[in-house]
Short mmCIF file of C-alpha atoms in Angstrom, two decimals:
data_model
loop_
_atom_site.label_atom_id
_atom_site.label_comp_id
_atom_site.label_asym_id
_atom_site.label_seq_id
_atom_site.Cartn_x
_atom_site.Cartn_y
_atom_site.Cartn_z
CA UNK A 1 79.24 99.35 86.50
CA UNK A 2 81.27 96.16 86.28
CA UNK A 3 84.89 95.74 85.23
CA UNK A 4 86.23 92.27 84.52
CA UNK A 5 89.73 91.19 83.60
CA UNK A 6 92.04 88.20 83.56
CA UNK A 7 95.46 88.45 85.15
CA UNK A 8 98.01 85.92 86.35
CA UNK A 9 95.50 83.10 85.84
CA UNK A 10 92.68 84.74 87.80
CA UNK A 11 89.26 85.81 86.47
CA UNK A 12 88.47 88.96 88.42
CA UNK A 13 85.18 90.86 88.49
CA UNK A 14 84.90 94.29 90.11
CA UNK A 15 81.52 95.77 90.97
CA UNK A 16 82.45 99.44 90.94
CA UNK A 17 79.60 101.07 92.83
CA UNK A 18 79.57 98.63 95.73
CA UNK A 19 83.32 98.10 95.78
CA UNK A 20 82.83 94.33 95.68
CA UNK A 21 85.54 92.11 94.25
CA UNK A 22 84.89 88.59 93.01
CA UNK A 23 87.14 85.80 91.81
CA UNK A 24 85.09 83.70 89.42
CA UNK A 25 85.42 80.61 87.26
CA UNK A 26 85.36 80.69 83.46
CA UNK A 27 81.61 80.14 83.21
CA UNK A 28 80.65 82.94 85.59
CA UNK A 29 83.15 85.20 83.85
CA UNK A 30 81.33 84.60 80.56
CA UNK A 31 77.92 85.09 82.16
CA UNK A 32 78.97 88.42 83.67
CA UNK A 33 80.11 89.63 80.27
CA UNK A 34 76.67 88.78 78.81
CA UNK A 35 74.47 89.68 81.78
CA UNK A 36 73.38 93.14 80.70
CA UNK A 37 73.15 92.27 77.03
CA UNK A 38 70.91 89.25 77.13
CA UNK A 39 68.17 87.56 79.15
CA UNK A 40 68.56 84.24 80.97
CA UNK A 41 67.55 82.08 78.03
CA UNK A 42 69.75 84.07 75.71
CA UNK A 43 72.76 83.54 77.96
CA UNK A 44 72.09 79.81 78.19
CA UNK A 45 71.84 79.65 74.42
CA UNK A 46 74.99 81.71 73.85
CA UNK A 47 77.10 79.51 76.13
CA UNK A 48 75.54 76.13 75.45
CA UNK A 49 78.18 75.10 72.94
CA UNK A 50 80.89 75.33 75.59
CA UNK A 51 79.18 74.64 78.90
CA UNK A 52 76.61 72.20 80.26
CA UNK A 53 73.04 73.58 80.45
CA UNK A 54 72.60 72.72 84.10
CA UNK A 55 75.93 74.29 84.96
CA UNK A 56 74.97 77.49 83.18
CA UNK A 57 71.66 77.70 85.01
CA UNK A 58 73.32 77.02 88.35
CA UNK A 59 75.94 79.68 87.69
CA UNK A 60 73.22 82.10 86.62
CA UNK A 61 71.57 81.55 90.00
CA UNK A 62 74.86 82.36 91.74
CA UNK A 63 75.24 85.53 89.71
CA UNK A 64 71.65 86.56 90.41
CA UNK A 65 72.24 86.08 94.13
CA UNK A 66 75.10 88.56 94.03
CA UNK A 67 72.97 90.97 92.03
CA UNK A 68 70.21 90.70 94.63
CA UNK A 69 72.76 91.41 97.35
CA UNK A 70 73.91 94.51 95.47
CA UNK A 71 77.36 93.07 95.04
CA UNK A 72 77.18 92.82 91.28
CA UNK A 73 75.71 95.28 88.77
CA UNK A 74 74.82 97.40 91.77
CA UNK A 75 73.54 100.92 91.37
CA UNK A 76 74.92 103.77 93.40
CA UNK A 77 71.65 104.38 95.17
CA UNK A 78 73.55 105.35 98.30
CA UNK A 79 73.71 108.82 96.77
CA UNK A 80 70.21 109.54 98.03
CA UNK A 81 71.23 108.71 101.55
CA UNK A 82 74.37 110.76 101.34
CA UNK A 83 72.40 113.65 99.91
CA UNK A 84 69.81 113.73 102.64
CA UNK A 85 72.20 115.18 105.16
CA UNK A 86 72.30 112.10 107.33
CA UNK A 87 76.08 112.23 107.45
CA UNK A 88 77.24 113.53 110.77
CA UNK A 89 78.59 117.02 111.04
CA UNK A 90 77.34 118.34 107.76
CA UNK A 91 74.13 119.39 106.16
CA UNK A 92 74.64 118.57 102.55
CA UNK A 93 70.99 118.98 101.83
CA UNK A 94 70.94 122.66 102.64
CA UNK A 95 73.43 123.83 100.12
CA UNK A 96 74.16 121.83 97.09
CA UNK A 97 72.53 122.24 93.76
CA UNK A 98 71.39 125.83 93.69
CA UNK A 99 74.28 127.45 95.46
CA UNK A 100 77.04 125.31 94.07
CA UNK A 101 75.68 123.99 90.83
CA UNK A 102 79.16 123.79 89.41
CA UNK A 103 78.84 120.45 87.79
CA UNK A 104 76.21 119.46 85.32
CA UNK A 105 75.84 115.80 85.99
CA UNK A 106 72.16 114.93 85.92
CA UNK A 107 72.87 111.23 85.66
CA UNK A 108 75.37 111.31 88.43
CA UNK A 109 74.46 113.23 91.58
CA UNK A 110 77.80 112.57 93.22
CA UNK A 111 79.28 115.51 91.35
CA UNK A 112 77.16 117.90 93.37
CA UNK A 113 77.78 115.87 96.47
CA UNK A 114 81.52 116.06 96.04
CA UNK A 115 81.47 119.77 95.36
CA UNK A 116 79.19 120.55 98.26
CA UNK A 117 81.29 118.39 100.54
CA UNK A 118 84.32 120.48 99.72
CA UNK A 119 82.34 123.65 100.39
CA UNK A 120 80.83 122.21 103.50
CA UNK A 121 84.25 121.40 104.83
CA UNK A 122 86.12 124.51 103.81
CA UNK A 123 89.13 123.78 105.92
CA UNK A 124 92.82 123.20 105.32
CA UNK A 125 94.54 120.23 106.91
CA UNK A 126 97.75 119.71 104.98
CA UNK A 127 100.61 121.93 103.85
CA UNK A 128 103.57 121.24 101.64
CA UNK A 129 106.27 123.57 102.90
CA UNK A 130 108.76 124.38 100.18
CA UNK A 131 111.40 125.25 102.72
CA UNK A 132 114.20 125.52 100.16
CA UNK A 133 113.81 126.73 96.60
CA UNK A 134 117.28 125.57 95.85
CA UNK A 135 119.02 122.23 95.50
CA UNK A 136 122.43 120.67 95.78
CA UNK A 137 121.68 118.40 92.83
CA UNK A 138 121.00 119.38 89.24
CA UNK A 139 118.57 116.73 88.01
CA UNK A 140 117.45 117.73 84.52
CA UNK A 141 114.14 115.89 84.79
CA UNK A 142 113.06 117.72 87.96
CA UNK A 143 109.55 119.18 87.69
CA UNK A 144 110.65 121.79 90.21
CA UNK A 145 113.35 123.12 87.88
CA UNK A 146 116.30 122.16 90.08
CA UNK A 147 114.35 123.39 93.07
CA UNK A 148 113.83 126.96 91.89
CA UNK A 149 110.40 126.53 90.28
CA UNK A 150 111.40 129.01 87.53
CA UNK A 151 112.09 131.63 90.20
CA UNK A 152 114.97 132.74 92.36
CA UNK A 153 116.80 130.65 94.90
CA UNK A 154 115.29 131.11 98.35
CA UNK A 155 115.11 129.60 101.80
CA UNK A 156 112.03 129.80 104.00
CA UNK A 157 112.65 131.74 107.20
CA UNK A 158 111.80 130.35 110.63
CA UNK A 159 109.27 133.14 111.02
CA UNK A 160 107.48 132.05 107.85
CA UNK A 161 107.63 128.40 108.87
CA UNK A 162 106.03 129.14 112.22
CA UNK A 163 103.46 131.31 110.51
CA UNK A 164 102.58 128.36 108.30
CA UNK A 165 102.02 126.16 111.34
CA UNK A 166 99.79 128.81 112.92
CA UNK A 167 97.92 129.22 109.62
CA UNK A 168 97.32 125.49 109.38
CA UNK A 169 96.01 125.25 112.92
CA UNK A 170 93.77 128.25 112.41
CA UNK A 171 92.30 126.89 109.16
CA UNK A 172 91.92 123.28 110.25
CA UNK A 173 88.65 123.60 112.10
CA UNK A 174 87.81 120.41 113.95
CA UNK A 175 90.41 118.30 112.17
CA UNK A 176 92.87 116.75 114.58
CA UNK A 177 95.37 115.13 112.24
CA UNK A 178 97.39 117.73 110.35
CA UNK A 179 100.07 116.98 107.79
CA UNK A 180 103.17 118.97 106.95
CA UNK A 181 105.60 117.89 104.28
CA UNK A 182 109.06 119.42 104.19
CA UNK A 183 109.76 119.69 100.51
CA UNK A 184 111.88 121.65 98.10
CA UNK A 185 114.21 121.86 96.31
CA UNK A 186 116.19 120.07 98.92
CA UNK A 187 114.82 120.64 102.43
CA UNK A 188 118.04 119.60 104.16
CA UNK A 189 119.56 122.83 102.85
CA UNK A 190 117.32 124.51 105.45
CA UNK A 191 117.58 121.81 108.09
CA UNK A 192 117.92 123.97 111.19
CA UNK A 193 114.72 125.77 110.25
CA UNK A 194 112.95 122.42 109.70
CA UNK A 195 113.94 121.24 113.16
CA UNK A 196 112.79 124.45 114.79
CA UNK A 197 109.45 124.40 112.96
CA UNK A 198 108.87 120.82 114.10
CA UNK A 199 109.75 121.77 117.68
CA UNK A 200 107.38 124.73 117.50
CA UNK A 201 104.52 122.60 116.18
CA UNK A 202 105.10 119.92 118.80
CA UNK A 203 105.13 122.56 121.54
CA UNK A 204 101.58 123.67 120.75
CA UNK A 205 100.04 120.30 119.86
CA UNK A 206 98.53 119.78 123.29
CA UNK A 207 97.06 123.24 123.77
CA UNK A 208 95.57 123.25 120.27
CA UNK A 209 94.37 119.66 120.30
CA UNK A 210 96.17 118.89 117.07
CA UNK A 211 98.40 116.05 116.00
CA UNK A 212 101.07 116.76 113.41
CA UNK A 213 102.37 114.19 110.96
CA UNK A 214 105.56 115.34 109.30
CA UNK A 215 107.11 114.02 106.13
CA UNK A 216 110.59 114.74 104.81
CA UNK A 217 111.44 114.30 101.14
CA UNK A 218 115.18 114.36 100.50
CA UNK A 219 117.84 113.57 97.91
CA UNK A 220 120.08 112.35 100.73
CA UNK A 221 123.23 114.33 100.04
CA UNK A 222 123.22 116.08 103.43
CA UNK A 223 122.01 113.19 105.54
CA UNK A 224 124.18 112.74 108.63
CA UNK A 225 123.74 111.30 112.12
CA UNK A 226 121.87 114.38 113.28
CA UNK A 227 119.43 114.20 110.37
CA UNK A 228 118.89 110.47 110.86
CA UNK A 229 118.25 110.81 114.58
CA UNK A 230 115.84 113.72 114.25
CA UNK A 231 114.06 112.34 111.20
CA UNK A 232 113.49 108.94 112.72
CA UNK A 233 112.16 110.54 115.88
CA UNK A 234 109.89 113.16 114.38
CA UNK A 235 109.00 112.32 110.78
CA UNK A 236 105.92 110.17 110.29
CA UNK A 237 107.23 109.34 106.84
CA UNK A 238 110.46 109.92 104.99
CA UNK A 239 110.82 109.82 101.21
CA UNK A 240 114.28 109.00 99.90
CA UNK A 241 114.95 109.75 96.25
CA UNK A 242 116.73 106.90 94.50
CA UNK A 243 116.12 105.90 90.89
CA UNK A 244 117.52 102.39 91.07
CA UNK A 245 120.59 100.96 89.35
CA UNK A 246 123.72 103.16 89.54
CA UNK A 247 123.75 104.03 85.84
CA UNK A 248 120.03 104.84 85.88
CA UNK A 249 120.27 106.97 89.01
CA UNK A 250 123.38 108.82 87.88
CA UNK A 251 121.93 109.58 84.46
CA UNK A 252 119.81 112.37 85.94
CA UNK A 253 120.60 112.72 89.61
CA UNK A 254 123.89 114.57 89.34
CA UNK A 255 125.46 117.43 91.26
CA UNK A 256 126.21 120.87 89.88
CA UNK A 257 129.46 119.53 88.45
CA UNK A 258 127.65 116.74 86.66
CA UNK A 259 128.85 113.97 88.96
CA UNK A 260 126.37 111.24 89.86
CA UNK A 261 125.11 111.05 93.43
CA UNK A 262 124.40 107.29 93.78
CA UNK A 263 127.57 106.39 95.66
CA UNK A 264 127.15 109.25 98.10
CA UNK A 265 123.53 108.71 99.03
CA UNK A 266 122.94 104.95 99.11
CA UNK A 267 125.02 104.30 102.26
CA UNK A 268 123.20 107.16 103.98
CA UNK A 269 119.77 105.88 102.98
CA UNK A 270 120.68 102.41 104.21
CA UNK A 271 121.81 103.76 107.56
CA UNK A 272 118.69 105.89 107.97
CA UNK A 273 116.43 102.93 107.18
CA UNK A 274 118.44 100.59 109.42
CA UNK A 275 117.88 102.92 112.37
CA UNK A 276 114.25 103.66 111.57
CA UNK A 277 112.85 100.76 113.60
CA UNK A 278 110.06 99.89 111.21
CA UNK A 279 108.91 103.47 110.82
CA UNK A 280 107.38 104.29 107.47
CA UNK A 281 109.73 105.25 104.68
CA UNK A 282 109.75 105.04 100.92
CA UNK A 283 112.67 104.76 98.60
CA UNK A 284 111.16 106.65 95.72
CA UNK A 285 112.37 106.44 92.16
CA UNK A 286 111.40 108.04 88.88
CA UNK A 287 111.38 106.05 85.67
CA UNK A 288 111.58 107.58 82.23
CA UNK A 289 111.55 106.56 78.57
CA UNK A 290 115.20 105.61 79.09
CA UNK A 291 114.49 102.91 81.69
CA UNK A 292 111.14 101.38 80.88
CA UNK A 293 112.66 98.19 82.29
CA UNK A 294 112.26 99.80 85.72
CA UNK A 295 111.50 96.46 87.33
CA UNK A 296 115.26 95.96 87.26
CA UNK A 297 115.65 99.15 89.27
CA UNK A 298 113.15 97.94 91.85
CA UNK A 299 114.99 94.63 92.05
CA UNK A 300 118.20 96.56 92.58
CA UNK A 301 116.60 98.49 95.46
CA UNK A 302 115.55 95.16 96.96
CA UNK A 303 119.07 93.80 96.57
CA UNK A 304 120.33 96.83 98.47
CA UNK A 305 117.99 95.91 101.34
CA UNK A 306 115.12 98.37 100.95
CA UNK A 307 111.63 96.97 101.42
CA UNK A 308 109.32 99.98 101.01
CA UNK A 309 109.53 101.22 97.46
CA UNK A 310 107.78 103.68 95.21
CA UNK A 311 108.54 104.14 91.52
CA UNK A 312 106.84 106.90 89.58
CA UNK A 313 106.57 107.79 85.91
CA UNK A 314 108.44 110.97 85.06
CA UNK A 315 106.40 114.18 84.84
CA UNK A 316 107.77 116.38 82.07
CA UNK A 317 107.04 118.06 78.75
CA UNK A 318 106.32 115.50 76.01
CA UNK A 319 109.09 116.90 73.80
CA UNK A 320 111.78 115.91 76.29
CA UNK A 321 113.90 112.99 75.05
CA UNK A 322 113.24 111.08 78.25
CA UNK A 323 109.46 111.64 78.19
CA UNK A 324 107.40 108.47 78.20
CA UNK A 325 105.68 107.73 74.89
CA UNK A 326 102.53 105.92 73.84
CA UNK A 327 104.74 103.11 72.58
CA UNK A 328 106.08 102.70 76.11
CA UNK A 329 102.65 101.98 77.59
CA UNK A 330 102.46 98.23 76.82
CA UNK A 331 106.04 97.82 77.99
CA UNK A 332 105.30 99.60 81.27
CA UNK A 333 102.12 97.60 81.81
CA UNK A 334 104.06 94.38 81.36
CA UNK A 335 106.60 95.62 83.91
CA UNK A 336 103.84 96.18 86.46
CA UNK A 337 102.49 92.69 85.86
CA UNK A 338 105.94 91.16 86.34
CA UNK A 339 106.40 93.25 89.47
CA UNK A 340 103.13 91.94 90.89
CA UNK A 341 104.21 88.35 90.21
CA UNK A 342 107.57 89.06 91.86
CA UNK A 343 105.83 90.46 94.94
CA UNK A 344 103.73 87.33 95.27
CA UNK A 345 106.76 85.11 94.79
CA UNK A 346 108.74 86.89 97.50
CA UNK A 347 105.73 86.87 99.80
CA UNK A 348 105.49 83.10 99.44
CA UNK A 349 109.20 82.81 100.19
CA UNK A 350 108.86 84.88 103.36
CA UNK A 351 110.63 88.01 102.12
CA UNK A 352 107.80 90.43 101.28
CA UNK A 353 108.15 94.04 100.25
CA UNK A 354 105.81 96.97 99.69
CA UNK A 355 105.30 98.80 96.43
CA UNK A 356 103.48 102.04 97.08
CA UNK A 357 101.22 101.89 94.03
CA UNK A 358 100.15 98.33 94.71
CA UNK A 359 99.07 99.10 98.24
CA UNK A 360 95.31 98.88 98.50
CA UNK A 361 93.23 98.61 101.62
CA UNK A 362 90.01 96.81 100.73
CA UNK A 363 88.46 96.46 104.19
CA UNK A 364 89.62 99.62 105.95
CA UNK A 365 90.22 101.90 103.02
CA UNK A 366 88.72 105.28 102.26
CA UNK A 367 85.01 106.06 102.60
CA UNK A 368 82.86 107.16 99.70
CA UNK A 369 83.52 110.85 100.40
CA UNK A 370 87.25 110.38 100.09
CA UNK A 371 86.72 108.40 96.90
CA UNK A 372 84.72 111.05 95.13
CA UNK A 373 86.17 114.35 96.27
CA UNK A 374 89.58 114.19 94.69
CA UNK A 375 93.05 114.94 95.98
CA UNK A 376 92.16 118.10 97.89
CA UNK A 377 94.62 120.38 96.09
CA UNK A 378 93.60 124.00 96.51
CA UNK A 379 91.09 123.17 99.21
CA UNK A 380 92.34 121.01 102.08
CA UNK A 381 95.89 120.93 100.76
CA UNK A 382 98.13 123.89 99.85
CA UNK A 383 101.78 124.43 99.03
CA UNK A 384 103.70 127.28 100.68
CA UNK A 385 106.67 128.99 99.02
CA UNK A 386 109.68 130.34 100.96
CA UNK A 387 108.15 133.82 100.87
CA UNK A 388 104.82 132.61 102.25
CA UNK A 389 102.79 132.57 99.05
CA UNK A 390 100.11 129.89 98.80
CA UNK A 391 99.59 127.62 95.80
CA UNK A 392 97.02 124.86 95.30
CA UNK A 393 99.68 122.21 94.83
CA UNK A 394 103.46 121.83 94.87
CA UNK A 395 103.37 120.91 91.19
CA UNK A 396 101.92 124.31 90.29
CA UNK A 397 104.29 126.52 92.25
CA UNK A 398 106.22 127.40 89.08
CA UNK A 399 103.20 129.19 87.56
CA UNK A 400 102.37 132.58 89.15
CA UNK A 401 98.85 132.44 87.71
CA UNK A 402 98.13 129.71 90.27
CA UNK A 403 99.06 131.82 93.27
CA UNK A 404 95.98 131.46 95.44
CA UNK A 405 96.86 133.63 98.45
CA UNK A 406 99.44 134.25 101.14
CA UNK A 407 100.00 133.16 104.72
CA UNK A 408 99.22 136.72 105.81
CA UNK A 409 95.97 137.10 103.89
CA UNK A 410 94.86 133.48 103.55
CA UNK A 411 93.22 132.22 100.37
CA UNK A 412 92.21 135.31 98.41
CA UNK A 413 91.68 133.93 94.90
CA UNK A 414 88.32 132.39 95.59
CA UNK A 415 87.41 131.88 91.94
CA UNK A 416 90.59 129.91 91.46
CA UNK A 417 89.89 127.90 94.60
CA UNK A 418 86.45 127.11 93.24
CA UNK A 419 88.07 125.69 90.12
CA UNK A 420 89.93 123.25 92.32
CA UNK A 421 86.85 122.55 94.38
CA UNK A 422 85.27 121.31 91.18
CA UNK A 423 88.09 118.85 90.60
CA UNK A 424 86.36 115.69 91.69
CA UNK A 425 85.76 112.33 90.22
CA UNK A 426 82.57 113.33 88.43
CA UNK A 427 83.79 116.60 86.99
CA UNK A 428 85.83 114.98 84.26
CA UNK A 429 84.02 113.40 81.36
CA UNK A 430 86.61 110.64 81.12
CA UNK A 431 86.07 109.71 84.75
CA UNK A 432 82.32 109.29 84.70
CA UNK A 433 82.38 106.01 82.81
CA UNK A 434 85.71 104.80 84.17
CA UNK A 435 85.73 101.70 86.35
CA UNK A 436 88.71 102.97 88.35
CA UNK A 437 87.20 106.27 89.46
CA UNK A 438 86.54 105.20 93.03
CA UNK A 439 90.14 104.05 93.36
CA UNK A 440 91.77 107.22 92.02
CA UNK A 441 89.21 109.90 93.00
CA UNK A 442 89.81 111.72 89.74
CA UNK A 443 93.57 111.67 89.72
CA UNK A 444 96.08 114.49 89.83
CA UNK A 445 94.77 117.94 88.88
CA UNK A 446 98.24 119.24 88.14
CA UNK A 447 99.02 116.37 85.80
CA UNK A 448 95.66 116.88 84.10
CA UNK A 449 96.46 120.56 83.63
CA UNK A 450 99.94 119.93 82.29
CA UNK A 451 98.75 117.24 79.88
CA UNK A 452 95.53 118.80 78.66
CA UNK A 453 95.69 122.51 79.52
CA UNK A 454 92.68 122.20 81.82
CA UNK A 455 92.27 121.26 85.46
CA UNK A 456 89.23 119.31 84.37
CA UNK A 457 91.09 117.63 81.54
CA UNK A 458 92.59 114.19 81.70
CA UNK A 459 96.09 112.82 81.87
CA UNK A 460 95.25 109.88 79.62
CA UNK A 461 98.72 108.44 79.91
CA UNK A 462 98.59 108.54 83.69
CA UNK A 463 95.10 107.02 83.68
CA UNK A 464 96.25 104.06 81.61
CA UNK A 465 99.05 103.32 84.03
CA UNK A 466 96.90 103.87 87.09
CA UNK A 467 94.31 101.38 85.91
CA UNK A 468 96.96 98.76 85.28
CA UNK A 469 98.42 99.32 88.75
CA UNK A 470 95.01 98.89 90.38
CA UNK A 471 94.36 95.71 88.39
CA UNK A 472 97.68 94.37 89.64
CA UNK A 473 97.02 95.47 93.22
CA UNK A 474 93.65 93.73 93.28
CA UNK A 475 95.09 90.62 91.65
CA UNK A 476 97.63 90.44 94.48
CA UNK A 477 94.80 90.64 97.01
CA UNK A 478 92.94 87.89 95.18
CA UNK A 479 96.02 85.68 95.05
CA UNK A 480 96.62 86.14 98.77
CA UNK A 481 92.99 85.37 99.55
CA UNK A 482 93.21 82.16 97.57
CA UNK A 483 96.48 81.23 99.23
CA UNK A 484 94.97 81.75 102.66
CA UNK A 485 92.25 79.20 101.95
CA UNK A 486 94.51 76.46 100.62
CA UNK B 1 86.01 85.74 102.53
CA UNK B 2 82.71 84.27 101.40
CA UNK B 3 82.97 81.15 99.31
CA UNK B 4 80.47 80.02 96.70
CA UNK B 5 80.83 77.17 94.34
CA UNK B 6 81.95 79.23 91.41
CA UNK B 7 82.59 82.58 93.03
CA UNK B 8 84.90 83.78 95.79
CA UNK B 9 84.01 87.23 97.10
CA UNK B 10 86.72 89.14 98.89
CA UNK B 11 85.87 91.11 102.02
CA UNK B 12 85.65 94.79 101.14
CA UNK B 13 84.45 97.92 102.82
CA UNK B 14 80.78 98.56 102.13
CA UNK B 15 80.28 101.69 100.11
CA UNK B 16 76.54 101.46 99.63
CA UNK B 17 75.76 101.29 103.32
CA UNK B 18 77.92 104.20 104.20
CA UNK B 19 77.36 104.98 107.85
CA UNK B 20 77.12 108.32 109.56
CA UNK B 21 80.80 108.48 110.40
CA UNK B 22 81.90 108.71 106.79
CA UNK B 23 83.43 111.91 105.55
CA UNK B 24 85.17 112.89 108.80
CA UNK B 25 88.19 114.14 106.83
CA UNK B 26 90.81 112.88 109.27
CA UNK B 27 92.51 110.61 106.74
CA UNK B 28 95.69 111.39 104.91
CA UNK B 29 95.63 113.93 102.11
CA UNK B 30 96.02 112.03 98.88
CA UNK B 31 99.33 113.42 97.69
CA UNK B 32 100.97 113.88 101.06
CA UNK B 33 102.85 110.64 100.99
CA UNK B 34 105.24 108.81 98.76
CA UNK B 35 104.17 110.05 95.40
CA UNK B 36 103.96 113.81 94.90
CA UNK B 37 103.50 113.37 91.16
CA UNK B 38 100.53 111.06 90.87
CA UNK B 39 97.82 110.18 93.29
CA UNK B 40 95.08 107.79 94.13
CA UNK B 41 93.15 107.04 97.28
CA UNK B 42 92.87 103.28 97.30
CA UNK B 43 95.91 102.77 99.49
CA UNK B 44 94.85 105.13 102.23
CA UNK B 45 93.53 103.93 105.54
CA UNK B 46 90.37 105.20 107.14
CA UNK B 47 91.20 106.93 110.41
CA UNK B 48 87.87 105.84 111.85
CA UNK B 49 88.89 102.24 111.37
CA UNK B 50 92.33 102.94 112.73
CA UNK B 51 90.93 104.50 115.87
#
């Protein structure tokens, strides 16, 4: 499969199955669009009114060379190799189609591959610890329902936190790198417990042969020197919630009394980042129908001094007044394009910044298994409530029908887990013919469920935005490659 | 970056010639990062490469 597009003056051709990316001139761009519809003479004839015959034939030779190298119009014939069990540490061959014939995809064997890979590696390596089902802000757009997830306020006990660490180690098999995200609600409302859980995990890293990577996601209200010092020492990543301009941030991110939080948190975020010594962080915003000009919010974050930024579309019921609409899509796409141009401009001027959704690692990015097996919700990744219940994903904690087990009993709802095991890039009809599938791995199961009522449905809105973000991300790579040669 | 007359091909990880080390599972879980409400995998580093 080939995807071709023009952006910021570049003609870009993606060969999906091989992962190849080509910057081409106008003639090759036209040839690629005709290649599978016409033979050589037909292409020459179709383009002869605009291009020289010799040029067309020469360009056709260049295109054919890429085809011969399996860098253009390639077929995913690596499936056979992956299926034959040659991958180290797993015998895919022994247990795929008969035992786990969960996906009918005769034209696309990767569906079985992805499913069997999940079964083959039935281990858990990441937990989202909802350490506080309560919050000191009252943000009306919060998917977690002001931290309570439609339940009662609750804090996770130290005993439960330690039990979660033990559970993760026990279920992680041979995996060395384990991830724990302190989430909520607002995790700083249970800060002492967070610190003690981190200390406990660190104390058994050596004897268990594990390496923990912790992440803290916070609204910032309770950040103080102690939090900054501990976070910057122990947290692999820290996510700081800021929506951008003061009036945008304070529209939703208010305290119980309705007062905006911008003025209280920004100085704290700045101090935490200043003392982070280049450690990873993200200032993470949410944009809604009410600020589809969110580029201005990103620019505001840059003006404040932040350089690692994430900005996400709001997740909410479509009937909410701030929900994004179909009419917003072209506006949002244009914002992403302008953002990409701004990133390139600042890079040229020596003041670069990172935008999470434009980060793409072409040379050292994920392998084919990662690209086809989805996000891992319900299989390698679980969310833990304050009482120790297990859910497939933090976005599904508000729905008791998704309770998948407990820390005491492990995963007990195996049928439900199998539903998540099926959530891979080839399980969704809309994904099979999508050029972006190996960049998104099938997308977010929770968003698909909330938008379509099915885990195997599609969040069409999210897909549209994702594809635009990837087009922008690749364009940035192309522009940098060109700049490096001139 | 390979350079042809009319085509510039960016260096990318080979997917077709996946080697035996693929699928080790040590890389970051997709959602365990800056997003939490939408996910992709393109931005994630391979731990094999990192090591």
